[in-house]
């Protein structure tokens, strides 16, 4: 059955991936997608943005059921991570939270939306 689940998360972390960690973030994204039981169609693609005020790693992946995007602003302490995971499958938010935990989550907030027939919050934190 097709579902439309969307995880939107904001995390403040103390040990983020940094410049030079592109390979690590690609592997992290691939593992996150695989843990959800989903298939990567393209990517993950990761690049470092050097612009002051927007500096950090950005990663995207096209998955069989939609997309995953992450950006890490590493100039602040703690660093800021914005994560977007949309799928036409069932999303397991606990696996996302577990995957980001090693980055030293100091604060987090997220929404899990059901977008099948409307946009309805399923969970918040």
Coordinates of C-alpha atoms in Angstrom, one line a residue:
X1 CA 0.0 0.0 0.0
X2 CA 1.4 3.4 -0.9
X3 CA 1.7 5.9 1.9
X4 CA 3.0 9.4 2.0
X5 CA 5.2 9.9 5.1
X6 CA 7.4 13.0 5.5
X7 CA 10.0 13.5 8.3
X8 CA 11.2 17.0 8.8
X9 CA 13.8 17.4 11.5
X10 CA 15.9 20.1 13.0
X11 CA 18.9 19.0 15.2
X12 CA 21.6 20.8 17.1
X13 CA 24.6 18.5 17.3
X14 CA 28.0 18.7 19.0
X15 CA 29.9 16.2 16.7
X16 CA 28.7 16.8 13.1
X17 CA 30.3 15.5 10.0
X18 CA 32.7 18.3 8.7
X19 CA 34.5 19.3 5.6
X20 CA 36.4 16.2 4.3
X21 CA 33.7 13.9 5.6
X22 CA 31.8 13.6 2.3
X23 CA 32.4 9.9 2.1
X24 CA 31.2 9.3 5.6
X25 CA 28.0 11.3 5.0
X26 CA 27.3 9.4 1.8
X27 CA 27.7 6.1 3.7
X28 CA 25.5 7.5 6.5
X29 CA 22.7 8.4 4.1
X30 CA 22.9 5.1 2.3
X31 CA 22.7 3.2 5.6
X32 CA 19.8 5.4 6.8
X33 CA 17.9 4.7 3.6
X34 CA 18.7 1.0 3.7
X35 CA 17.6 0.8 7.3
X36 CA 14.2 2.1 6.3
X37 CA 13.9 -0.8 3.8
X38 CA 14.2 1.5 0.8
X39 CA 16.2 1.5 -2.3
X40 CA 18.6 4.2 -3.6
X41 CA 18.1 5.2 -7.2
X42 CA 20.6 8.0 -7.4
X43 CA 23.2 9.1 -4.9
X44 CA 23.7 9.8 -2.2
X45 CA 25.4 12.9 -3.6
X46 CA 27.3 15.0 -1.0
X47 CA 29.2 18.3 -1.4
X48 CA 30.8 20.8 0.9
X49 CA 29.5 24.4 0.8
X50 CA 32.2 26.9 1.7
X51 CA 30.0 30.1 1.8
X52 CA 30.2 31.9 5.1
X53 CA 26.9 31.7 6.9
X54 CA 25.9 28.6 4.9
X55 CA 29.1 26.5 5.3
X56 CA 28.8 22.8 5.7
X57 CA 28.0 19.5 4.1
X58 CA 24.9 19.0 1.9
X59 CA 23.6 15.6 0.8
X60 CA 20.8 14.4 -1.4
X61 CA 19.6 11.0 -2.5
X62 CA 16.8 10.0 -4.8
X63 CA 15.1 6.9 -3.5
X64 CA 12.7 4.5 -5.1
X65 CA 9.9 6.1 -3.1
X66 CA 11.0 9.8 -3.1
X67 CA 14.0 11.6 -1.6
X68 CA 16.3 12.4 1.3
X69 CA 18.1 15.7 1.9
X70 CA 20.3 16.9 4.7
X71 CA 22.3 20.1 5.3
X72 CA 24.8 20.6 8.1
X73 CA 25.7 24.2 9.1
X74 CA 29.0 23.6 10.9
X75 CA 29.9 27.3 11.8
X76 CA 27.7 27.3 14.9
X77 CA 28.2 25.5 18.2
X78 CA 26.3 23.3 18.4
X79 CA 26.1 22.7 14.7
X80 CA 22.7 22.8 13.0
X81 CA 21.4 19.9 10.9
X82 CA 18.2 20.1 8.9
X83 CA 16.9 16.7 7.6
X84 CA 14.1 16.0 5.1
X85 CA 13.0 12.4 4.4
X86 CA 10.0 11.9 2.2
X87 CA 8.7 8.5 1.2
X88 CA 5.7 6.9 -0.4
X89 CA 6.4 4.0 2.0
X90 CA 6.2 3.5 5.7
X91 CA 8.7 5.8 7.6
X92 CA 10.3 4.6 10.8
X93 CA 11.3 7.8 12.7
X94 CA 13.0 5.9 15.5
X95 CA 15.6 4.7 12.9
X96 CA 16.3 8.3 11.9
X97 CA 16.7 9.4 15.5
X98 CA 19.0 6.4 16.1
X99 CA 21.1 7.2 13.0
X100 CA 21.7 10.9 14.0
X101 CA 22.4 10.1 17.7
X102 CA 26.2 9.6 17.3
X103 CA 26.5 13.2 16.2
X104 CA 25.8 14.3 19.8
X105 CA 22.2 15.6 19.7
X106 CA 21.9 18.5 22.1
X107 CA 18.4 19.5 20.9
X108 CA 16.0 18.3 18.4
X109 CA 12.5 19.0 17.0
X110 CA 10.8 17.1 14.2
X111 CA 7.4 16.5 12.5
X112 CA 6.3 13.3 10.9
X113 CA 3.6 14.2 8.4
X114 CA 1.0 12.0 6.7
X115 CA 0.5 13.5 3.2
X116 CA -1.7 10.8 1.7
X117 CA -4.9 12.7 1.4
X118 CA -4.1 15.9 3.3
X119 CA -1.1 17.2 5.3
X120 CA -1.6 15.9 8.8
X121 CA 0.9 15.7 11.7
X122 CA 1.4 12.2 12.9
X123 CA 4.1 12.8 15.5
X124 CA 6.1 15.7 16.9
X125 CA 8.9 16.1 19.3

